[in-house]
Amino acid sequence: MGHRVKRRILSVVGARPNFMKVAPIARACTAYAEYIEHAICHTGQHYDYTMSQAFFEDLDLPEPLFYLGVGSGSHAEQTARIMLAFEPICTEWKPDLVIVVGDVNSTIACTLVAVKLGIQTAHVEAGLRSFDRTMPEEINRVATDALCDWLFCTEQSGVDNLLREGASPDRVFFVGNTMIDSLLAAMPKVEACTIRQELGLSRGGYAVVTLHRPSNVDDPIQLAELLEVLSDLSQRMPVVFPVHPRTQSNIEQFGLSARVTKAKQLLLIPPQRYVHFVALVRDAALVLTDSGGIQEETTVLGVPCITLRTTTERPSTIEYGTNVLVPPKRERITAAIEEVLAASPRSHQIPPLWDGHAAERIVRIIAERCLGINCIA
Ligand code: UD1
């Protein structure tokens, strides 16, 4: 590494929820531009325009220096293809540190490659645990945290989980939530966005839905049951449902399309770009979702969130925020909707350090502690 002046950081993005976590890190690195060269590697796990490119635009995320174009496949295929493509990037570009975020297949694949090449690795959003090992993301989280050198946590539960698993306390940092950095940074664009008006929706008068967990959408009976609930709810208020590609193809494959087109106020729309989606959520009466990140976004926006799962790896969204866990069964969801719509707005707090400055803390720690850069940035 001898005469290279700047230290190199390579951040990995792959799937939709990664983009908002890396954007603020890329921005925070510019404060260290004299010392740090930051680049992005996009594995191409997600590749549709609205699942990927539109997020770069909305988040002001710099163009990736490397694009691996791995696409979809089984878990083994996808993970293996990412590893094969990422290894030569590491050996040729020689990053001093690799940053991985979240819990997708790109996260574990790139961690495994970098660690074995002796490159320092940092995991952003470390320590979250649903304790449900049937979720592919849980396997990715546990394995990534076991391997990474530096562990950055969004909430106290992450710190507690890591320490209980034996992580060394001087490598675990509670820094806040970079997804919320992006949310707060996007607010001016969100304010200017007119998607709600274009869809003819009134403020506080509709529901937003997202579904893509394999446990909810890969089983025909389960998916049909959830679509029934949405159809019921749409009798009461418009229901906006940006449909994830996995869910879309299952609706078609299981022959459920007729069921959803029957419900007049059930609005199935393509996956939305970031600013549009946040604008829709911000003005919704309630959100029904099985996403991880949306539990966090609704917490900060103060919008009631019904999470259609039996576990969450983000308990602070329940402790502080507006989130409730509801098993994905028709009667249970219907009762929870009634409760939310009858209740006066629930008071909620913002979880500690979800203040828009998490990425600055992360980059400072990486610069000073991990890369040994002595500077006042
Ligand atoms: C992945 C992540 C999940 C994350 C989700 C967000 C893993 C294991 N899962 O799940 O944690 O919450 O992203 O969206 O990493 N497809 C397209 N266009 C795309 C991408 C995918 O049409 O741009 C289709 C393909 O048919 C693919 C399917 O969607 O087979 C699922 O994509 P995949 O990347 O396998 O997993 P996700 O369900 O998106």
Tab-separated table of C-alpha atoms and ligand atoms in Angstrom:
chain	number	residue	atom	x	y	z
A	1	MET	CA	0.000	0.000	0.000
A	2	GLY	CA	3.209	2.002	0.409
A	3	HIS	CA	2.802	5.308	-1.378
A	4	ARG	CA	-0.934	5.471	-1.799
A	5	VAL	CA	-1.942	8.736	-0.167
A	6	LYS	CA	-5.641	8.201	0.407
A	7	ARG	CA	-7.201	5.256	2.196
A	8	ARG	CA	-9.851	3.442	0.196
A	9	ILE	CA	-13.338	2.550	1.412
A	10	LEU	CA	-15.642	0.423	-0.717
A	11	SER	CA	-19.341	0.402	0.211
A	12	VAL	CA	-21.536	-2.399	-1.102
A	13	VAL	CA	-25.136	-1.957	-2.238
A	14	GLY	CA	-27.255	-4.685	-3.772
A	15	ALA	CA	-30.947	-4.487	-3.061
A	16	ARG	CA	-33.439	-1.682	-2.596
A	17	PRO	CA	-33.127	-1.194	1.172
A	18	ASN	CA	-29.340	-0.767	0.882
A	19	PHE	CA	-29.379	2.441	-1.128
A	20	MET	CA	-30.775	4.686	1.622
A	21	LYS	CA	-28.298	3.250	4.118
A	22	VAL	CA	-25.217	3.976	1.990
A	23	ALA	CA	-26.185	7.392	0.562
A	24	PRO	CA	-25.473	9.308	3.794
A	25	ILE	CA	-22.206	7.397	4.284
A	26	ALA	CA	-21.034	8.459	0.822
A	27	ARG	CA	-21.950	12.041	1.699
A	28	ALA	CA	-20.193	11.926	5.081
A	29	CYS	CA	-17.012	10.642	3.409
A	30	THR	CA	-16.731	13.857	1.393
A	31	ALA	CA	-15.759	15.650	4.631
A	32	TYR	CA	-12.654	13.428	4.594
A	33	ALA	CA	-11.980	13.795	0.871
A	34	GLU	CA	-8.340	14.666	1.540
A	35	TYR	CA	-7.771	11.364	3.326
A	36	ILE	CA	-10.414	8.963	2.073
A	37	GLU	CA	-11.413	7.769	-1.372
A	38	HIS	CA	-14.908	6.322	-1.151
A	39	ALA	CA	-16.434	4.182	-3.892
A	40	ILE	CA	-19.627	2.172	-4.306
A	41	CYS	CA	-19.948	-1.368	-5.620
A	42	HIS	CA	-23.465	-2.278	-6.805
A	43	THR	CA	-23.901	-6.027	-7.014
A	44	GLY	CA	-27.003	-5.754	-9.206
A	45	GLN	CA	-29.102	-7.976	-6.905
A	46	HIS	CA	-31.907	-5.535	-7.732
A	47	TYR	CA	-31.828	-4.171	-11.267
A	48	ASP	CA	-35.250	-2.807	-12.323
A	49	TYR	CA	-35.270	0.985	-12.721
A	50	THR	CA	-37.685	1.615	-9.847
A	51	MET	CA	-35.960	-0.942	-7.620
A	52	SER	CA	-32.501	0.534	-8.183
A	53	GLN	CA	-31.556	3.444	-10.501
A	54	ALA	CA	-34.371	5.731	-9.348
A	55	PHE	CA	-33.034	5.408	-5.804
A	56	PHE	CA	-29.629	6.720	-6.857
A	57	GLU	CA	-31.364	9.793	-8.260
A	58	ASP	CA	-33.683	10.399	-5.304
A	59	LEU	CA	-30.931	9.895	-2.720
A	60	ASP	CA	-28.170	11.743	-4.577
A	61	LEU	CA	-26.153	8.564	-4.337
A	62	PRO	CA	-22.964	8.740	-6.447
A	63	GLU	CA	-22.758	6.399	-9.448
A	64	PRO	CA	-21.248	3.041	-8.527
A	65	LEU	CA	-17.626	2.628	-9.582
A	66	PHE	CA	-18.291	-1.104	-9.946
A	67	TYR	CA	-21.476	-2.807	-11.161
A	68	LEU	CA	-21.503	-6.593	-10.891
A	69	GLY	CA	-24.855	-7.241	-12.606
A	70	VAL	CA	-25.539	-10.528	-10.816
A	71	GLY	CA	-29.364	-10.399	-11.011
A	72	SER	CA	-31.791	-12.868	-9.452
A	73	GLY	CA	-31.470	-16.553	-8.658
A	74	SER	CA	-31.710	-19.021	-5.800
A	75	HIS	CA	-29.958	-17.965	-2.598
A	76	ALA	CA	-26.939	-20.118	-3.371
A	77	GLU	CA	-26.713	-18.942	-6.977
A	78	GLN	CA	-27.112	-15.281	-6.127
A	79	THR	CA	-24.700	-15.357	-3.183
A	80	ALA	CA	-22.108	-17.342	-5.132
A	81	ARG	CA	-22.294	-15.079	-8.186
A	82	ILE	CA	-21.826	-12.000	-6.000
A	83	MET	CA	-18.787	-13.599	-4.332
A	84	LEU	CA	-17.180	-14.564	-7.635
A	85	ALA	CA	-17.676	-11.097	-9.078
A	86	PHE	CA	-16.661	-9.198	-5.926
A	87	GLU	CA	-13.365	-10.977	-5.302
A	88	PRO	CA	-11.474	-9.537	-8.305
A	89	ILE	CA	-12.800	-6.051	-7.481
A	90	CYS	CA	-11.194	-6.363	-4.052
A	91	THR	CA	-7.905	-7.767	-5.281
A	92	GLU	CA	-7.594	-5.124	-8.014
A	93	TRP	CA	-8.963	-1.954	-6.364
A	94	LYS	CA	-7.528	-2.974	-2.963
A	95	PRO	CA	-9.888	-1.242	-0.540
A	96	ASP	CA	-8.546	-0.687	2.976
A	97	LEU	CA	-12.033	-1.264	4.338
A	98	VAL	CA	-15.303	-2.648	2.996
A	99	ILE	CA	-18.637	-1.385	4.333
A	100	VAL	CA	-21.675	-3.656	4.114
A	101	VAL	CA	-25.168	-2.653	5.207
A	102	GLY	CA	-28.376	-4.401	6.195
A	103	ASP	CA	-29.146	-8.075	5.775
A	104	VAL	CA	-29.505	-8.978	2.107
A	105	ASN	CA	-27.580	-11.651	0.211
A	106	SER	CA	-25.109	-9.030	-1.068
A	107	THR	CA	-24.254	-8.207	2.564
A	108	ILE	CA	-23.060	-11.675	3.552
A	109	ALA	CA	-21.538	-12.462	0.146
A	110	CYS	CA	-19.243	-9.423	0.131
A	111	THR	CA	-18.381	-9.776	3.811
A	112	LEU	CA	-17.188	-13.323	3.277
A	113	VAL	CA	-15.013	-12.297	0.332
A	114	ALA	CA	-13.442	-9.264	2.010
A	115	VAL	CA	-12.737	-10.978	5.339
A	116	LYS	CA	-10.890	-13.824	3.639
A	117	LEU	CA	-8.752	-11.356	1.700
A	118	GLY	CA	-7.734	-9.774	5.001
A	119	ILE	CA	-9.596	-6.545	4.265
A	120	GLN	CA	-11.174	-4.758	7.236
A	121	THR	CA	-14.950	-4.974	7.207
A	122	ALA	CA	-17.633	-2.835	8.834
A	123	HIS	CA	-21.306	-3.788	9.156
A	124	VAL	CA	-23.811	-0.959	9.336
A	125	GLU	CA	-27.079	-2.037	11.028
A	126	ALA	CA	-25.324	-4.753	13.010
A	127	GLY	CA	-26.846	-6.795	15.809
A	128	LEU	CA	-30.509	-6.764	14.792
A	129	ARG	CA	-32.111	-10.139	15.493
A	130	SER	CA	-35.597	-11.484	14.812
A	131	PHE	CA	-34.499	-14.833	16.340
A	132	ASP	CA	-36.368	-16.472	13.462
A	133	ARG	CA	-33.901	-18.543	11.474
A	134	THR	CA	-36.451	-19.348	8.789
A	135	MET	CA	-35.945	-15.776	7.542
A	136	PRO	CA	-33.093	-15.610	5.003
A	137	GLU	CA	-32.224	-12.152	6.383
A	138	GLU	CA	-31.673	-13.563	9.887
A	139	ILE	CA	-29.055	-15.984	8.555
A	140	ASN	CA	-27.392	-13.119	6.699
A	141	ARG	CA	-27.343	-10.960	9.848
A	142	VAL	CA	-25.932	-13.611	12.160
A	143	ALA	CA	-23.236	-14.657	9.691
A	144	THR	CA	-22.244	-11.095	8.749
A	145	ASP	CA	-21.910	-10.001	12.374
A	146	ALA	CA	-19.841	-13.054	13.236
A	147	LEU	CA	-17.314	-12.088	10.548
A	148	CYS	CA	-17.123	-8.292	10.469
A	149	ASP	CA	-14.391	-6.402	12.344
A	150	TRP	CA	-16.467	-3.302	13.126
A	151	LEU	CA	-20.130	-3.338	14.114
A	152	PHE	CA	-22.330	-0.243	13.941
A	153	CYS	CA	-25.741	-0.452	15.628
A	154	THR	CA	-28.955	1.471	15.002
A	155	GLU	CA	-30.482	0.663	18.375
A	156	GLN	CA	-29.581	-0.611	21.845
A	157	SER	CA	-31.010	-4.101	21.175
A	158	GLY	CA	-28.325	-4.521	18.497
A	159	VAL	CA	-25.566	-3.741	20.978
A	160	ASP	CA	-27.069	-6.104	23.559
A	161	ASN	CA	-27.411	-8.944	21.042
A	162	LEU	CA	-23.821	-8.583	19.829
A	163	LEU	CA	-22.329	-8.484	23.310
A	164	ARG	CA	-24.376	-11.513	24.323
A	165	GLU	CA	-23.014	-13.328	21.259
A	166	GLY	CA	-19.492	-12.529	22.389
A	167	ALA	CA	-18.536	-9.558	20.211
A	168	SER	CA	-15.704	-7.495	21.621
A	169	PRO	CA	-17.167	-4.280	23.156
A	170	ASP	CA	-14.464	-2.072	21.620
A	171	ARG	CA	-15.686	-3.034	18.144
A	172	VAL	CA	-19.373	-2.320	18.725
A	173	PHE	CA	-20.683	1.233	18.303
A	174	PHE	CA	-24.174	2.588	18.877
A	175	VAL	CA	-24.372	5.315	16.232
A	176	GLY	CA	-28.013	5.693	15.166
A	177	ASN	CA	-29.735	4.928	11.897
A	178	THR	CA	-28.429	5.868	8.450
A	179	MET	CA	-31.816	4.982	6.913
A	180	ILE	CA	-33.245	7.830	8.989
A	181	ASP	CA	-30.394	10.110	7.851
A	182	SER	CA	-31.703	9.559	4.317
A	183	LEU	CA	-35.321	10.021	5.336
A	184	LEU	CA	-34.647	13.391	6.959
A	185	ALA	CA	-32.383	14.523	4.113
A	186	ALA	CA	-35.110	13.708	1.577
A	187	MET	CA	-37.828	15.748	3.288
A	188	PRO	CA	-37.530	18.817	1.021
A	189	LYS	CA	-38.022	16.590	-2.048
A	190	VAL	CA	-40.869	14.796	-0.282
A	191	GLU	CA	-42.593	18.109	0.505
A	192	ALA	CA	-42.424	19.032	-3.172
A	193	CYS	CA	-43.759	15.665	-4.363
A	194	THR	CA	-47.351	15.520	-5.644
A	195	ILE	CA	-47.832	11.766	-6.033
A	196	ARG	CA	-50.675	11.672	-3.470
A	197	GLN	CA	-52.645	14.330	-5.331
A	198	GLU	CA	-51.939	12.580	-8.643
A	199	LEU	CA	-53.453	9.389	-7.231
A	200	GLY	CA	-56.477	11.371	-5.999
A	201	LEU	CA	-55.878	10.584	-2.321
A	202	SER	CA	-56.745	12.851	0.576
A	203	ARG	CA	-54.318	13.475	3.406
A	204	GLY	CA	-54.885	10.979	6.229
A	205	GLY	CA	-57.613	9.227	4.245
A	206	TYR	CA	-55.957	6.109	2.835
A	207	ALA	CA	-53.739	3.142	3.685
A	208	VAL	CA	-50.361	2.139	2.224
A	209	VAL	CA	-49.391	-1.529	1.929
A	210	THR	CA	-46.169	-3.369	1.103
A	211	LEU	CA	-45.668	-7.131	1.108
A	212	HIS	CA	-42.669	-9.109	-0.039
A	213	ARG	CA	-41.506	-11.496	2.727
A	214	PRO	CA	-41.340	-15.054	1.429
A	215	SER	CA	-43.389	-16.176	4.483
A	216	ASN	CA	-46.258	-13.894	3.411
A	217	VAL	CA	-46.158	-14.014	-0.359
A	218	ASP	CA	-44.638	-17.344	-1.420
A	219	ASP	CA	-47.520	-19.453	-0.047
A	220	PRO	CA	-50.727	-19.204	-2.149
A	221	ILE	CA	-53.105	-19.606	0.811
A	222	GLN	CA	-51.318	-17.006	2.926
A	223	LEU	CA	-51.102	-14.525	0.063
A	224	ALA	CA	-54.789	-15.011	-0.803
A	225	GLU	CA	-55.733	-14.385	2.839
A	226	LEU	CA	-53.762	-11.133	2.921
A	227	LEU	CA	-55.315	-9.960	-0.347
A	228	GLU	CA	-58.766	-10.618	1.175
A	229	VAL	CA	-57.894	-8.360	4.107
A	230	LEU	CA	-56.767	-5.610	1.724
A	231	SER	CA	-59.927	-5.999	-0.292
A	232	ASP	CA	-62.004	-5.669	2.942
A	233	LEU	CA	-60.068	-2.590	4.003
A	234	SER	CA	-60.547	-1.012	0.585
A	235	GLN	CA	-64.310	-0.944	1.246
A	236	ARG	CA	-63.505	1.651	3.879
A	237	MET	CA	-60.720	3.680	2.373
A	238	PRO	CA	-58.439	3.625	-0.647
A	239	VAL	CA	-55.569	1.176	-0.240
A	240	VAL	CA	-52.382	1.967	-2.163
A	241	PHE	CA	-50.273	-1.116	-2.771
A	242	PRO	CA	-46.939	-0.691	-4.587
A	243	VAL	CA	-46.304	-4.287	-5.569
A	244	HIS	CA	-42.821	-5.769	-5.199
A	245	PRO	CA	-41.753	-7.897	-8.224
A	246	ARG	CA	-41.670	-11.076	-6.111
A	247	THR	CA	-45.248	-10.443	-4.975
A	248	GLN	CA	-46.418	-9.442	-8.451
A	249	SER	CA	-45.175	-12.645	-10.017
A	250	ASN	CA	-46.783	-14.720	-7.239
A	251	ILE	CA	-50.154	-12.963	-7.616
A	252	GLU	CA	-50.074	-13.916	-11.281
A	253	GLN	CA	-48.699	-17.410	-10.803
A	254	PHE	CA	-51.228	-18.307	-8.071
A	255	GLY	CA	-54.119	-17.009	-10.188
A	256	LEU	CA	-55.037	-14.261	-7.708
A	257	SER	CA	-55.151	-11.335	-10.148
A	258	ALA	CA	-58.949	-11.395	-10.536
A	259	ARG	CA	-59.385	-11.108	-6.788
A	260	VAL	CA	-57.467	-7.846	-6.577
A	261	THR	CA	-58.915	-6.215	-9.667
A	262	LYS	CA	-62.437	-6.737	-8.253
A	263	ALA	CA	-61.777	-4.344	-5.349
A	264	LYS	CA	-62.353	-0.856	-6.727
A	265	GLN	CA	-60.396	1.120	-4.156
A	266	LEU	CA	-57.504	-1.345	-3.983
A	267	LEU	CA	-54.876	0.414	-6.022
A	268	LEU	CA	-52.097	-1.879	-7.213
A	269	ILE	CA	-49.248	0.218	-8.542
A	270	PRO	CA	-45.660	-0.607	-9.567
A	271	PRO	CA	-42.846	-0.289	-7.004
A	272	GLN	CA	-42.417	3.398	-6.277
A	273	ARG	CA	-39.232	5.398	-6.260
A	274	TYR	CA	-38.028	6.546	-2.832
A	275	VAL	CA	-39.364	10.109	-2.708
A	276	HIS	CA	-42.788	9.032	-3.992
A	277	PHE	CA	-43.024	6.221	-1.505
A	278	VAL	CA	-42.069	8.355	1.492
A	279	ALA	CA	-44.556	11.020	0.379
A	280	LEU	CA	-47.323	8.411	0.271
A	281	VAL	CA	-46.426	7.009	3.683
A	282	ARG	CA	-46.153	10.407	5.324
A	283	ASP	CA	-49.792	11.289	4.627
A	284	ALA	CA	-51.319	7.829	5.162
A	285	ALA	CA	-53.824	6.978	7.913
A	286	LEU	CA	-51.990	3.722	8.426
A	287	VAL	CA	-49.392	1.435	6.876
A	288	LEU	CA	-49.539	-2.342	6.613
A	289	THR	CA	-46.188	-3.903	5.828
A	290	ASP	CA	-43.783	-6.785	6.301
A	291	SER	CA	-40.716	-4.688	5.530
A	292	GLY	CA	-37.996	-3.958	8.059
A	293	GLY	CA	-37.111	-0.425	7.029
A	294	ILE	CA	-40.702	0.808	6.768
A	295	GLN	CA	-41.201	0.042	10.474
A	296	GLU	CA	-38.398	2.538	11.122
A	297	GLU	CA	-39.630	5.177	8.677
A	298	THR	CA	-43.200	5.142	10.045
A	299	THR	CA	-41.756	5.447	13.555
A	300	VAL	CA	-40.037	8.693	12.647
A	301	LEU	CA	-42.945	10.001	10.541
A	302	GLY	CA	-45.415	9.170	13.340
A	303	VAL	CA	-47.660	7.103	11.059
A	304	PRO	CA	-49.339	4.029	12.627
A	305	CYS	CA	-47.717	0.850	11.288
A	306	ILE	CA	-49.155	-2.655	11.420
A	307	THR	CA	-46.325	-5.096	10.767
A	308	LEU	CA	-47.680	-8.356	9.390
A	309	ARG	CA	-45.174	-10.604	11.106
A	310	THR	CA	-44.824	-12.416	14.409
A	311	THR	CA	-41.327	-11.078	15.122
A	312	THR	CA	-39.355	-7.919	14.532
A	313	GLU	CA	-35.600	-7.404	14.575
A	314	ARG	CA	-36.313	-3.712	15.276
A	315	PRO	CA	-37.914	-3.654	18.756
A	316	SER	CA	-37.292	0.067	19.238
A	317	THR	CA	-40.008	0.750	16.636
A	318	ILE	CA	-42.459	-0.804	19.089
A	319	GLU	CA	-40.911	0.552	22.285
A	320	TYR	CA	-40.629	4.145	21.035
A	321	GLY	CA	-42.510	4.256	17.768
A	322	THR	CA	-45.854	3.610	16.145
A	323	ASN	CA	-45.310	-0.026	15.211
A	324	VAL	CA	-47.391	-3.050	16.287
A	325	LEU	CA	-46.753	-6.682	15.383
A	326	VAL	CA	-49.786	-8.559	14.120
A	327	PRO	CA	-49.749	-12.211	12.989
A	328	PRO	CA	-50.744	-12.330	9.301
A	329	LYS	CA	-54.207	-13.806	9.948
A	330	ARG	CA	-57.417	-12.226	8.673
A	331	GLU	CA	-59.229	-11.744	12.037
A	332	ARG	CA	-56.112	-10.515	13.794
A	333	ILE	CA	-55.340	-7.923	11.127
A	334	THR	CA	-58.942	-6.749	10.914
A	335	ALA	CA	-59.039	-6.232	14.690
A	336	ALA	CA	-55.731	-4.351	14.614
A	337	ILE	CA	-56.972	-2.067	11.820
A	338	GLU	CA	-60.122	-1.293	13.821
A	339	GLU	CA	-58.027	-0.429	16.819
A	340	VAL	CA	-55.686	1.864	14.909
A	341	LEU	CA	-58.471	3.707	13.110
A	342	ALA	CA	-60.490	4.184	16.329
A	343	ALA	CA	-57.554	5.390	18.420
A	344	SER	CA	-56.583	9.006	18.792
A	345	PRO	CA	-53.115	9.628	17.391
A	346	ARG	CA	-50.692	7.641	19.494
A	347	SER	CA	-47.938	9.622	21.115
A	348	HIS	CA	-44.603	8.436	19.911
A	349	GLN	CA	-40.957	9.205	20.427
A	350	ILE	CA	-38.003	9.154	18.109
A	351	PRO	CA	-35.553	6.401	19.143
A	352	PRO	CA	-32.180	7.579	20.512
A	353	LEU	CA	-29.727	8.901	17.901
A	354	TRP	CA	-32.193	8.664	15.002
A	355	ASP	CA	-31.344	12.287	14.393
A	356	GLY	CA	-30.014	12.438	10.852
A	357	HIS	CA	-26.324	12.262	11.832
A	358	ALA	CA	-25.586	8.552	12.096
A	359	ALA	CA	-23.401	8.408	8.976
A	360	GLU	CA	-21.205	11.237	10.220
A	361	ARG	CA	-20.594	9.271	13.432
A	362	ILE	CA	-19.824	6.119	11.472
A	363	VAL	CA	-17.369	7.775	9.107
A	364	ARG	CA	-15.612	9.562	11.960
A	365	ILE	CA	-15.141	6.276	13.824
A	366	ILE	CA	-13.995	4.526	10.661
A	367	ALA	CA	-11.511	7.279	9.864
A	368	GLU	CA	-10.057	7.581	13.344
A	369	ARG	CA	-10.397	4.119	14.842
A	370	CYS	CA	-10.398	1.752	11.899
A	371	LEU	CA	-8.099	3.534	9.444
A	372	GLY	CA	-6.017	5.499	11.939
A	373	ILE	CA	-6.451	8.798	10.117
A	374	ASN	CA	-5.482	11.737	12.296
A	375	CYS	CA	-7.225	14.834	11.127
A	376	ILE	CA	-9.790	17.366	12.120
A	377	ALA	CA	-12.550	17.036	9.534
B	1	UD1	C1	-34.433	-8.875	-1.204
B	1	UD1	C2	-33.806	-9.160	0.161
B	1	UD1	C3	-34.755	-8.736	1.260
B	1	UD1	C4	-35.164	-7.290	1.089
B	1	UD1	C5	-35.768	-7.134	-0.296
B	1	UD1	C6	-36.219	-5.723	-0.559
B	1	UD1	C7	-32.334	-11.104	0.353
B	1	UD1	C8	-32.235	-12.488	0.835
B	1	UD1	N1	-33.566	-10.574	0.348
B	1	UD1	O1	-35.584	-9.706	-1.327
B	1	UD1	O2	-34.107	-8.865	2.510
B	1	UD1	O3	-36.092	-6.942	2.087
B	1	UD1	O4	-34.782	-7.513	-1.254
B	1	UD1	O5	-36.829	-5.631	-1.810
B	1	UD1	O6	-31.334	-10.532	-0.004
B	1	UD1	N2	-36.913	-8.900	-9.202
B	1	UD1	C9	-37.211	-8.050	-10.241
B	1	UD1	N3	-36.515	-6.891	-10.355
B	1	UD1	C10	-35.547	-6.537	-9.489
B	1	UD1	C11	-35.229	-7.420	-8.428
B	1	UD1	C12	-35.920	-8.583	-8.291
B	1	UD1	O7	-38.089	-8.312	-11.048
B	1	UD1	O8	-34.948	-5.450	-9.642
B	1	UD1	C13	-37.690	-10.150	-9.038
B	1	UD1	C14	-37.036	-11.386	-9.527
B	1	UD1	O9	-37.983	-12.158	-10.143
B	1	UD1	C15	-36.558	-12.075	-8.260
B	1	UD1	C16	-37.556	-11.599	-7.226
B	1	UD1	O10	-37.962	-10.304	-7.665
B	1	UD1	O11	-36.549	-13.452	-8.402
B	1	UD1	C17	-37.014	-11.505	-5.840
B	1	UD1	O12	-35.777	-10.776	-5.805
B	1	UD1	P1	-34.600	-11.210	-4.794
B	1	UD1	O13	-33.449	-10.303	-4.949
B	1	UD1	O14	-34.360	-12.671	-4.904
B	1	UD1	O15	-35.217	-11.037	-3.346
B	1	UD1	P2	-36.256	-9.976	-2.750
B	1	UD1	O16	-37.527	-10.690	-2.501
B	1	UD1	O17	-36.292	-8.720	-3.538
